[in-house]
mmCIF file of C-alpha atoms and ligand atoms in Angstrom:
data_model
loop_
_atom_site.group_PDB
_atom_site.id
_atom_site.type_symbol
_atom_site.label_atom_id
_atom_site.label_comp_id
_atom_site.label_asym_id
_atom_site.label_seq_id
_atom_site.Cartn_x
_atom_site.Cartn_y
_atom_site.Cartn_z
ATOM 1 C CA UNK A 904 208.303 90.465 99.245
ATOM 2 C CA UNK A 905 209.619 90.784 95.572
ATOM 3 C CA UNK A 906 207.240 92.602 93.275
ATOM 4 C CA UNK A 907 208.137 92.929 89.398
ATOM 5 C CA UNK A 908 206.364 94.215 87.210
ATOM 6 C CA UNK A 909 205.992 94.443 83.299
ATOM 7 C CA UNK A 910 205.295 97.339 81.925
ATOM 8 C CA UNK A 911 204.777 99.483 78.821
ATOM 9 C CA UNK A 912 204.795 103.486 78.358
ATOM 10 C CA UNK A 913 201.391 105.194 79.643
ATOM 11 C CA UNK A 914 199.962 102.035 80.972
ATOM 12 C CA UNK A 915 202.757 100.948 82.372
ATOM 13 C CA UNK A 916 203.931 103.929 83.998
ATOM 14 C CA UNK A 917 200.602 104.621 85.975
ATOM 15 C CA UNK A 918 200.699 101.318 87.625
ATOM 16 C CA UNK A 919 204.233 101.633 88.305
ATOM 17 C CA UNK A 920 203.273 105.024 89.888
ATOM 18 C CA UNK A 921 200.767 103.736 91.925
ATOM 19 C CA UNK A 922 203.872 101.017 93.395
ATOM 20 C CA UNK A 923 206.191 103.372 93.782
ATOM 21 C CA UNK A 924 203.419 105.107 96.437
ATOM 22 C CA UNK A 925 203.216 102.029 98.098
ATOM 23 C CA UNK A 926 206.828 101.128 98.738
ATOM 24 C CA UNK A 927 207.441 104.762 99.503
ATOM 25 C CA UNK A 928 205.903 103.898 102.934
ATOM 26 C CA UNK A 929 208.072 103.424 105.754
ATOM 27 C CA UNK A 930 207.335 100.004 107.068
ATOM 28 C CA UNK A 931 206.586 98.645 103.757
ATOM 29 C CA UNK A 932 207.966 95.077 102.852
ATOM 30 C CA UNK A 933 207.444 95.219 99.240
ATOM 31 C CA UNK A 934 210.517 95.813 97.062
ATOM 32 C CA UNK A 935 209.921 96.580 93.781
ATOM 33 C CA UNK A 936 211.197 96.540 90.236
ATOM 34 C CA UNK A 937 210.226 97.097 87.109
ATOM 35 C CA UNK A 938 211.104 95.901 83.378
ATOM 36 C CA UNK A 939 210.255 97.795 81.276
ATOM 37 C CA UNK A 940 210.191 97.950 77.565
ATOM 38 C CA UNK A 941 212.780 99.107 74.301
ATOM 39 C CA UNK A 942 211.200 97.643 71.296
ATOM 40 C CA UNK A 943 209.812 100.871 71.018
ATOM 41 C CA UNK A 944 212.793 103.268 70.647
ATOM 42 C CA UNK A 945 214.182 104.410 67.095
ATOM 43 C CA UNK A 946 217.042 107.041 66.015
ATOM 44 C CA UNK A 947 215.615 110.443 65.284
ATOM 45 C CA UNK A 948 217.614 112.907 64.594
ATOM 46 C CA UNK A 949 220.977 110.812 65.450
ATOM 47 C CA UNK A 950 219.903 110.131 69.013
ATOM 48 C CA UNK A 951 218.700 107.077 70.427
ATOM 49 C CA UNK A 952 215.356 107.590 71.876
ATOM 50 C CA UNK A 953 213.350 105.546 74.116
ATOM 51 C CA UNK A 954 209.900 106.366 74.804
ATOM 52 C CA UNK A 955 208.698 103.790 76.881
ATOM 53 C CA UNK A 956 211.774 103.686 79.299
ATOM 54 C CA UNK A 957 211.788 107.790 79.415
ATOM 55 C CA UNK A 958 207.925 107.835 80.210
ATOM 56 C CA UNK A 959 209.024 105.088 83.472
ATOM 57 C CA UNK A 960 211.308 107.344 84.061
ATOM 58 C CA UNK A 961 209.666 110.505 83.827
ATOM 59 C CA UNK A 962 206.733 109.414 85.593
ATOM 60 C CA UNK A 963 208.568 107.882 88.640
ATOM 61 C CA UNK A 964 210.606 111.107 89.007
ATOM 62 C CA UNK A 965 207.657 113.702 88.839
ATOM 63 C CA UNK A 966 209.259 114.991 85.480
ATOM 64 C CA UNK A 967 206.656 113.916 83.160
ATOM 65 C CA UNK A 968 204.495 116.233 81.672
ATOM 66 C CA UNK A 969 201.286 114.913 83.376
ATOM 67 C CA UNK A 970 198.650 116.507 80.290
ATOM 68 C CA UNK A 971 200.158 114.228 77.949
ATOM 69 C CA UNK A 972 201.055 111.181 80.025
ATOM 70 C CA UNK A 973 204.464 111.277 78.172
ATOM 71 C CA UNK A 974 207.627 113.921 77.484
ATOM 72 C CA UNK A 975 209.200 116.124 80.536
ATOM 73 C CA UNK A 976 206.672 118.951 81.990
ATOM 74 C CA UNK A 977 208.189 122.690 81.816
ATOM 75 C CA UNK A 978 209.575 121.256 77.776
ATOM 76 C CA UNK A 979 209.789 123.850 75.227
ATOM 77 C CA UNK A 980 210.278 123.013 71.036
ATOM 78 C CA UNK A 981 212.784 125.606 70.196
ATOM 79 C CA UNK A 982 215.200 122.915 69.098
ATOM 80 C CA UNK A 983 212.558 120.929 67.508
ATOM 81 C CA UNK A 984 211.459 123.648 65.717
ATOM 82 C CA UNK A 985 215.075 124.458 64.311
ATOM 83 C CA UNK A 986 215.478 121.148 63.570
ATOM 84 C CA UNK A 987 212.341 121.793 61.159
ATOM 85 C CA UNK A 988 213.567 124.924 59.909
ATOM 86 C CA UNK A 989 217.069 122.727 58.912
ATOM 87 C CA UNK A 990 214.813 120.458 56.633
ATOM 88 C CA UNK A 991 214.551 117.815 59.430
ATOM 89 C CA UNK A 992 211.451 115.458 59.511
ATOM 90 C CA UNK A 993 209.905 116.603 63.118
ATOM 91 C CA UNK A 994 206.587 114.512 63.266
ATOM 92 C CA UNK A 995 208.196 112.907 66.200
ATOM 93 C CA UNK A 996 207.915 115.132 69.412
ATOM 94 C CA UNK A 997 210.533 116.162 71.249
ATOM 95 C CA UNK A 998 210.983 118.683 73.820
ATOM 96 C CA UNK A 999 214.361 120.689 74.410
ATOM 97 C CA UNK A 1000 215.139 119.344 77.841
ATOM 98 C CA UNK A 1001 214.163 115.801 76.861
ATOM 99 C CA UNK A 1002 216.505 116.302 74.128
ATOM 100 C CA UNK A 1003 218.952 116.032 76.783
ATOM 101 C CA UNK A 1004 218.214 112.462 77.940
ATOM 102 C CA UNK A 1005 218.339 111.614 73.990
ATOM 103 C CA UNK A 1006 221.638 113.210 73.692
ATOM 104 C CA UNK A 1007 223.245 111.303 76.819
ATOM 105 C CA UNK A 1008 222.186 108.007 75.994
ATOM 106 C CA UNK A 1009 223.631 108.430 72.718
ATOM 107 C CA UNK A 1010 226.911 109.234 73.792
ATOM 108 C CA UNK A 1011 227.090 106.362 76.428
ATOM 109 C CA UNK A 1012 226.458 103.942 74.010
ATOM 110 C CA UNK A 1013 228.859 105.587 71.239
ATOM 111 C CA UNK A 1014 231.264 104.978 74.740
ATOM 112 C CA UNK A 1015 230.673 101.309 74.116
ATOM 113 C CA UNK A 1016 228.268 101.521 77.697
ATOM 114 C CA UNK A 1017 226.221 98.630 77.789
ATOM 115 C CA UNK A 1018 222.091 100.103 77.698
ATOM 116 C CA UNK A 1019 220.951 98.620 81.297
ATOM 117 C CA UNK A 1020 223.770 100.880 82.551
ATOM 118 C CA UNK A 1021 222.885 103.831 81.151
ATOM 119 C CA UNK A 1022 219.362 103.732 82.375
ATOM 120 C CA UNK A 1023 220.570 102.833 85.585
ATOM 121 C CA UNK A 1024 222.693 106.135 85.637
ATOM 122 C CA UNK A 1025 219.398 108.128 84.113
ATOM 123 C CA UNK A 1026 217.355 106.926 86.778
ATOM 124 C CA UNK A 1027 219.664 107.648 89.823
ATOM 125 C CA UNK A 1028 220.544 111.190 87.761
ATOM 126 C CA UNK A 1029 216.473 111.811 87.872
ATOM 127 C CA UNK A 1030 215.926 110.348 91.140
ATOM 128 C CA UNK A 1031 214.156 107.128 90.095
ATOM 129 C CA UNK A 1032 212.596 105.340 93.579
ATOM 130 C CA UNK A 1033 212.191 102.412 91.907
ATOM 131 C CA UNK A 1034 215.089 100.645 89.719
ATOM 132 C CA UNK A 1035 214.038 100.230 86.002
ATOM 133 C CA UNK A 1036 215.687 97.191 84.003
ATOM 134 C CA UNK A 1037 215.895 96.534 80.316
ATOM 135 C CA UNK A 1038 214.598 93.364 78.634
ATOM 136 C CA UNK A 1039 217.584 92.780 77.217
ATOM 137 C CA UNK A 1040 220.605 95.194 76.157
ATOM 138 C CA UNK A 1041 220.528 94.292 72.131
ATOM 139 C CA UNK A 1042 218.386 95.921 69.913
ATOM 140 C CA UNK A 1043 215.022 94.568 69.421
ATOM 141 C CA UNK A 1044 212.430 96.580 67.485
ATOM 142 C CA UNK A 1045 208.738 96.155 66.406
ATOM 143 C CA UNK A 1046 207.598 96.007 63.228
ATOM 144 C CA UNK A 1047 204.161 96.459 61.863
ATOM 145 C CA UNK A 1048 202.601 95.225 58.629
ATOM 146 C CA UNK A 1049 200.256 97.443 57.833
ATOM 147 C CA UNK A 1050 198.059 98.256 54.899
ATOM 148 C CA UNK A 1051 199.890 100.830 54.345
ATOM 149 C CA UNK A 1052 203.353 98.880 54.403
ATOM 150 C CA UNK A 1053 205.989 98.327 57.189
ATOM 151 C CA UNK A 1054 205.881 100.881 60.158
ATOM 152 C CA UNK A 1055 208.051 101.051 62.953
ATOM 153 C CA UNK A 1056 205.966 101.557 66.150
ATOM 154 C CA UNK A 1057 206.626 105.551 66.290
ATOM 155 C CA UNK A 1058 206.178 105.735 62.687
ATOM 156 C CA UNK A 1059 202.466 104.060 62.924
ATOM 157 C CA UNK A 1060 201.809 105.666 66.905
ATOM 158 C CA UNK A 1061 203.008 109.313 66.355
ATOM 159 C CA UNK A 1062 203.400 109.425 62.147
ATOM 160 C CA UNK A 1063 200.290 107.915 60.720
ATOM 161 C CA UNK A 1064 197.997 108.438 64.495
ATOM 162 C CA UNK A 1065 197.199 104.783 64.272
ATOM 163 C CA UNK A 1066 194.773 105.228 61.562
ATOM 164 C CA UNK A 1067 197.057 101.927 59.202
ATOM 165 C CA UNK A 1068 195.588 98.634 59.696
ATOM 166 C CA UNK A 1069 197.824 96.481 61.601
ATOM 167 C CA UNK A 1070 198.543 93.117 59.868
ATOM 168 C CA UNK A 1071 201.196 91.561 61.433
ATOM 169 C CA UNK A 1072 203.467 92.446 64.232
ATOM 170 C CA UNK A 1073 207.270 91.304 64.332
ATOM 171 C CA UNK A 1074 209.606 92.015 66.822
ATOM 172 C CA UNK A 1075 213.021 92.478 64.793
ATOM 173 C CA UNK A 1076 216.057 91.766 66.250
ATOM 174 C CA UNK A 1077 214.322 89.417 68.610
ATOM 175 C CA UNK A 1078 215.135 86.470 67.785
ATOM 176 C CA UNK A 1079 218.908 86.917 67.958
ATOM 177 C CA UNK A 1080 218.495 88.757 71.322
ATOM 178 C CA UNK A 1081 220.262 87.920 75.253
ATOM 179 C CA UNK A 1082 217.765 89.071 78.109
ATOM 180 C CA UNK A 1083 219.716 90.339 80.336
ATOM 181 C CA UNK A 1084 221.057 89.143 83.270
ATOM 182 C CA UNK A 1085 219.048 91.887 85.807
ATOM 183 C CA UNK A 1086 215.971 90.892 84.200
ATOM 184 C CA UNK A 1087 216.395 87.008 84.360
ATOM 185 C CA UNK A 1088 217.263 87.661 87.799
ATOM 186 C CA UNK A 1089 214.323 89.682 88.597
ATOM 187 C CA UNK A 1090 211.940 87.240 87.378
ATOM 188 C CA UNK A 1091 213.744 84.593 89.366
ATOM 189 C CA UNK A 1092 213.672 86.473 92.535
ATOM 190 C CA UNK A 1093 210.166 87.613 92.275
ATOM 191 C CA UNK A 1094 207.277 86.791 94.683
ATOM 192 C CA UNK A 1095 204.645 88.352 92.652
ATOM 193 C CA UNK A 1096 204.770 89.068 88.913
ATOM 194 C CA UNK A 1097 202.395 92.062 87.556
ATOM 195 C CA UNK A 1098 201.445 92.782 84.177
ATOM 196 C CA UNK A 1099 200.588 96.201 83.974
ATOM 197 C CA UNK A 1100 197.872 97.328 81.968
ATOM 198 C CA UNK A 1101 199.992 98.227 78.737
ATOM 199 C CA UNK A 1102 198.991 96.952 74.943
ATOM 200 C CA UNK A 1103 199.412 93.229 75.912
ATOM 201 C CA UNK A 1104 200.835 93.017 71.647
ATOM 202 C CA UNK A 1105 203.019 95.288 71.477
ATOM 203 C CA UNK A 1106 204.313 96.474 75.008
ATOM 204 C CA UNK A 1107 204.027 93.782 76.923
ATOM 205 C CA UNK A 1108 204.414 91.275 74.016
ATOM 206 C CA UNK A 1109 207.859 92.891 73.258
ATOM 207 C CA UNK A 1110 209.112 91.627 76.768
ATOM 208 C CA UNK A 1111 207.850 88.404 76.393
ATOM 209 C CA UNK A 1112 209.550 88.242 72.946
ATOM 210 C CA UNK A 1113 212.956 88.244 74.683
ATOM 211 C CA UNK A 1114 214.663 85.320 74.321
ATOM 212 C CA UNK A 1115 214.295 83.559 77.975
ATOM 213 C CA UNK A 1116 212.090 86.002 79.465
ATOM 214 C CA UNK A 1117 208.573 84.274 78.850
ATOM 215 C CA UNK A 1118 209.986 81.333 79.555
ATOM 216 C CA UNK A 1119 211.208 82.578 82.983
ATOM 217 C CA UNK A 1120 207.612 83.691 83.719
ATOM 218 C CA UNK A 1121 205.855 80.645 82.641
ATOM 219 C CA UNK A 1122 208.016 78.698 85.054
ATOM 220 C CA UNK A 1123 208.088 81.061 88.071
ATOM 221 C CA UNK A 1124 206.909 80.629 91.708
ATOM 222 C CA UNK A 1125 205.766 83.707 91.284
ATOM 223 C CA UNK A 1126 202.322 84.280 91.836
ATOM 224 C CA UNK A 1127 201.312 86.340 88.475
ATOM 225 C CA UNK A 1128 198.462 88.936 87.979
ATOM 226 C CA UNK A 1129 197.880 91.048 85.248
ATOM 227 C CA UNK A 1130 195.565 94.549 85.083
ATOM 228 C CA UNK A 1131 193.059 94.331 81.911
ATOM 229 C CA UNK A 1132 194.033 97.535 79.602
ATOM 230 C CA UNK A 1133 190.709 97.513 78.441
ATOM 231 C CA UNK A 1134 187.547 98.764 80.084
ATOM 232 C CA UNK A 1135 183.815 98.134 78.869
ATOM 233 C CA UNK A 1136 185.760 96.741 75.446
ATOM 234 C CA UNK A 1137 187.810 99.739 74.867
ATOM 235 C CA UNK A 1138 191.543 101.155 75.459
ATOM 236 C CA UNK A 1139 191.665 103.761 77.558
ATOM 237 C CA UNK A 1140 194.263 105.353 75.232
ATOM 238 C CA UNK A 1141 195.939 104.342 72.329
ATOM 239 C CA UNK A 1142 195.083 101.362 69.366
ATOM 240 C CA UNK A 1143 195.775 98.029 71.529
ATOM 241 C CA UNK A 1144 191.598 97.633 71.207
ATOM 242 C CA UNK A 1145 191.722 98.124 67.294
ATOM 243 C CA UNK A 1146 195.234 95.782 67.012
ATOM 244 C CA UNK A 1147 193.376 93.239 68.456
ATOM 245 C CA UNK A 1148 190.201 93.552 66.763
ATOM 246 C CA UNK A 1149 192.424 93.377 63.488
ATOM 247 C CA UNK A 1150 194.324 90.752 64.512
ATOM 248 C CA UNK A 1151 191.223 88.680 65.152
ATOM 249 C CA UNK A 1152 190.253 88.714 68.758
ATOM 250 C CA UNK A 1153 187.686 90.847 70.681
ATOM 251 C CA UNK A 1154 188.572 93.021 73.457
ATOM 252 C CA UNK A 1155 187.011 91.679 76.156
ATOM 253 C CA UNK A 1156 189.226 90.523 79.441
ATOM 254 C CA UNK A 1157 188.791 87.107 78.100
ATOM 255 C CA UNK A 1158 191.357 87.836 75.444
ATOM 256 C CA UNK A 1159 193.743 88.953 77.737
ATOM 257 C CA UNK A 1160 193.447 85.905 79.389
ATOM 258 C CA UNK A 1161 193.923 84.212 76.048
ATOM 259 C CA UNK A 1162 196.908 85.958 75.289
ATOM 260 C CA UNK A 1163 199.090 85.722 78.413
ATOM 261 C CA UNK A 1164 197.193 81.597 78.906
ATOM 262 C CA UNK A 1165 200.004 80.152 80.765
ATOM 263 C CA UNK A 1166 201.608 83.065 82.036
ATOM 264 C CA UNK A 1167 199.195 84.489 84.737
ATOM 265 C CA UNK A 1168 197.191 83.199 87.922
ATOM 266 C CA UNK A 1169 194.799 85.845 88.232
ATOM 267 C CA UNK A 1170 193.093 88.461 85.979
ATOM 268 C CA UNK A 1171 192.388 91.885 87.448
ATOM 269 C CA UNK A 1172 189.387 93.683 85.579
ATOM 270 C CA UNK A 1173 187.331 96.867 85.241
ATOM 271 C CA UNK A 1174 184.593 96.955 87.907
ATOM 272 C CA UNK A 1175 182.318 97.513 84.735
ATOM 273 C CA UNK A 1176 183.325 94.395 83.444
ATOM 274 C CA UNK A 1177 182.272 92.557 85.912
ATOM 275 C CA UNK A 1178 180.159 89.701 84.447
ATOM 276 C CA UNK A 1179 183.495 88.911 82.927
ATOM 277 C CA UNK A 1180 184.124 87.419 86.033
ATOM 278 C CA UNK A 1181 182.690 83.748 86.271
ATOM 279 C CA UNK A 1182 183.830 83.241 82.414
ATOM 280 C CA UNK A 1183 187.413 84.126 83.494
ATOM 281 C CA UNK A 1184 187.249 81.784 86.559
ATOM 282 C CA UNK A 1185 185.548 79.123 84.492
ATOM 283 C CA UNK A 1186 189.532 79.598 82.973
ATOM 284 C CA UNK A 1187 191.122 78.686 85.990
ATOM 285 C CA UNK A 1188 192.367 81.868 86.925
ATOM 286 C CA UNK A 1189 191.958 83.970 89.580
ATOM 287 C CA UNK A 1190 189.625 87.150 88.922
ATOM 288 C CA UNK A 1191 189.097 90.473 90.307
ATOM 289 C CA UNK A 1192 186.657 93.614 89.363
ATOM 290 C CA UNK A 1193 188.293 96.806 90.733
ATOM 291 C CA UNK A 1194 188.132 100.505 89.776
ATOM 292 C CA UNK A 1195 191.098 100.176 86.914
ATOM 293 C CA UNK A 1196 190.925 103.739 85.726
ATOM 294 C CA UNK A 1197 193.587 105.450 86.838
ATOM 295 C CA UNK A 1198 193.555 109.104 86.925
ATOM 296 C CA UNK A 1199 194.862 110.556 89.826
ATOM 297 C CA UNK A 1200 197.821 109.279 92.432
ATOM 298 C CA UNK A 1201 195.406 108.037 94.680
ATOM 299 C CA UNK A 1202 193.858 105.814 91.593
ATOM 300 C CA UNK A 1203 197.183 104.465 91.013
ATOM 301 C CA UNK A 1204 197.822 103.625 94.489
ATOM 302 C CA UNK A 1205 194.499 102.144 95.300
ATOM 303 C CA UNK A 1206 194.646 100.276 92.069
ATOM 304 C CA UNK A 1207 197.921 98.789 92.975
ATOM 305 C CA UNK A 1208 197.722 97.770 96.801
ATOM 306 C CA UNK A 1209 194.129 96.042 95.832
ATOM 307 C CA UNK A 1210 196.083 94.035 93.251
ATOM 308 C CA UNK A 1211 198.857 93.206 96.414
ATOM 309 C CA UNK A 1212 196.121 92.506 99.035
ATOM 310 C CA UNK A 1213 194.676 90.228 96.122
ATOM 311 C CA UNK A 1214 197.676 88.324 95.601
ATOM 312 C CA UNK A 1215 198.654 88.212 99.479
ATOM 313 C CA UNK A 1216 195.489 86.483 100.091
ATOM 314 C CA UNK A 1217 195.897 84.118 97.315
ATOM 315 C CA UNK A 1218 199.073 82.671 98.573
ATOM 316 C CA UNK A 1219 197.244 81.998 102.251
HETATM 317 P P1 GDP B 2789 202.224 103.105 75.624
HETATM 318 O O1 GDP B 2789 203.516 102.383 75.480
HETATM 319 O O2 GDP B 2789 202.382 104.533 76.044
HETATM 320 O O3 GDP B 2789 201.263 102.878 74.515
HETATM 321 O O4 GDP B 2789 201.553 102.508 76.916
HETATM 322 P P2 GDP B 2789 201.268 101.072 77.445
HETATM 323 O O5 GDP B 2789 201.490 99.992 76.476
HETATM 324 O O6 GDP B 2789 201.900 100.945 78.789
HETATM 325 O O7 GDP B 2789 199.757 101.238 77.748
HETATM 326 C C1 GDP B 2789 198.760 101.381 76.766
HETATM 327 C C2 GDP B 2789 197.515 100.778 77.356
HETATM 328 O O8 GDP B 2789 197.307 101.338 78.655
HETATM 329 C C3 GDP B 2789 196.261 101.090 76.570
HETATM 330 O O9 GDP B 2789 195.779 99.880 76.054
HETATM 331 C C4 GDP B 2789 195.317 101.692 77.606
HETATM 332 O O10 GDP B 2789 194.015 101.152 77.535
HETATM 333 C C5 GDP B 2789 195.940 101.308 78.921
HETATM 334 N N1 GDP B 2789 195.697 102.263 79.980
HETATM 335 C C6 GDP B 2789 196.104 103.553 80.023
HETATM 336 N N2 GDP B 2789 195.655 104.135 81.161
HETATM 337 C C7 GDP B 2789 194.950 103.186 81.835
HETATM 338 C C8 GDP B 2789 194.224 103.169 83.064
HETATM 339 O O11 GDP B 2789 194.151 104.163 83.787
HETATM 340 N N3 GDP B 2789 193.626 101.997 83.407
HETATM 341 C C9 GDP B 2789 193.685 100.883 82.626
HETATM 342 N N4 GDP B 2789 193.063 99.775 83.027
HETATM 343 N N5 GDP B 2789 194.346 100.866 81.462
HETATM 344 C C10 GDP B 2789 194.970 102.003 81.077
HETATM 345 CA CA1 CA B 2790 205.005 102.308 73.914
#
């Protein structure tokens, strides 16, 4: 059985996590991938950085540092900090051996290496279990009018702490994009599609943004689920709840449906918001309350085969 899913950076990793558990087991007959997503990543300091990918990555290969949810664990800021002490901007975090994975991605793309294939060679350097593919190998980027003008993502996540008021959202560079061909296939040979619970905007929206890609979902065979990122009306972390409040729409699962209407058979949410349940079926999806917070491995795991034994018995 073919499992993809969709993911973000925090959000995304943790159910990703929770997979990777799962197909970890010796007579499991899930095989899993993951896309993941770019629009996120931005030149700092002449490298090529790519939070959401690294913090797949990271995760998957027990490097991350697991306080933060993102970055490498046993990181220092020595560089950073001289950096700093050379006049460079250093709001952006970055530890010394993450610098590493900044500073190799650079040069394989100065060597003309196409993106998907350097994360490929990241992943089997770190020890990735499961393969993570790119949305597409150009460069697509979000953009964010806010009240306090145009941010890149980093620039209104890390820079301003999410405090600007999110206008508009525009995924540069989108438009003009190719998906590539590992994630067209993926979709195509997928048996169950999950959206993990990552900022359905700007994450998750970045995916779909890719030329072909939401297309590909729409139309798959695919039986589609996707994890609410929002519990009792809230994020658990980060400003997808205020983005959407600004953008006009509440934060309750039903906007989640809302957003990904045509993409998705069946809506996973918090087992606090579970009177969300009949309104969501009413929808003509498929709903489910289950414990969503994931903390530890086991959360993850849990999380993940209830969402599989929910989608097995759908197909029945
Ligand atoms: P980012 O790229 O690091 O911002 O991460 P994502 O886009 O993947 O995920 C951000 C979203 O993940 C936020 O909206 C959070 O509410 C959601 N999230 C983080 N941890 C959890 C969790 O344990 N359970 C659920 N349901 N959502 C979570
Ligand atoms: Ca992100």
């Amino acid at each position: 059985i073919n499992v993809l899913l969709l993911a973000g950076g925090v959000g995304g990793a943790k159910a990703a996590q929770g997979l990777a558990l799962t197909a970890s087991e010796q007579d499991c007959h899930y095989n899993v991938r993951v896309i993941g997503n770019i629009a996120d990543d931005e030149e700092f300091h002449g490298l090529w950085v790519s939070p959401d990918i690294d913090t797949l990555m990271y995760t998957l290969s027990g490097e991350i540092n697991t306080q933060q949810g993102w970055g490498m664990k046993n990181d220092g800021n020595t560089v950073l900090s001289q950096l700093q002490a050379l006049g460079e901007d250093t709001w952006m975090f970055l530890g010394d051996r993450d610098f590493a994975t900044h500073i190799y991605r650079t040069q394989r793309r100065r060597q003309g290496i196409r993106p998907s294939q350097i994360c490929r060679e990241l992943c089997t350097a770190f020890g990735c279990p499961l393969p993570i593919i790119l949305p597409s190998d150009d460069c697509i980027q979000t953009r964010l009018s806010t009240d306090q003008g145009e941010l890149s993502f980093q620039q209104y996540f890390v820079r301003e702490r999410c405090t600007p008021v999110v206008n508009a959202i525009e995924f540069h560079g989108a438009q003009q994009a190719t998906p590539t061909p590992e994630a067209l296939q993926a979709i195509n040979d997928a048996d169950i599609i999950i959206f993990a619970p990552s900022n359905p905007l700007v994450s998750i929206g970045a995916i779909l943004a890719t030329p072909g890609l939401r297309d590909a979902i729409a139309k798959s065979r695919a039986v589609r689920l996707a994890i609410s990122p929002f519990i009792g009306g809230r994020t658990v972390k980060g400003p997808a709840d205020r983005m959407l409040l600004a953008q006009g729409l509440d934060t309750s699962p039903l906007s989640i449906a809302s957003l990904y209407d045509g993409l998705i058979d069946a809506l996973v949410i918090d087992e606090s918001d579970a009177g969300w349940l009949s309104a969501i079926e009413q929808r003509g999806l498929r709903a489910l309350a289950a414990q969503t917070l994931m903390i530890t491995d086991s959360d993850k795991r849990r999380l993940m085969d209830e969402c599989l034994a929910f989608v097995e018995q759908m197909e029945v």
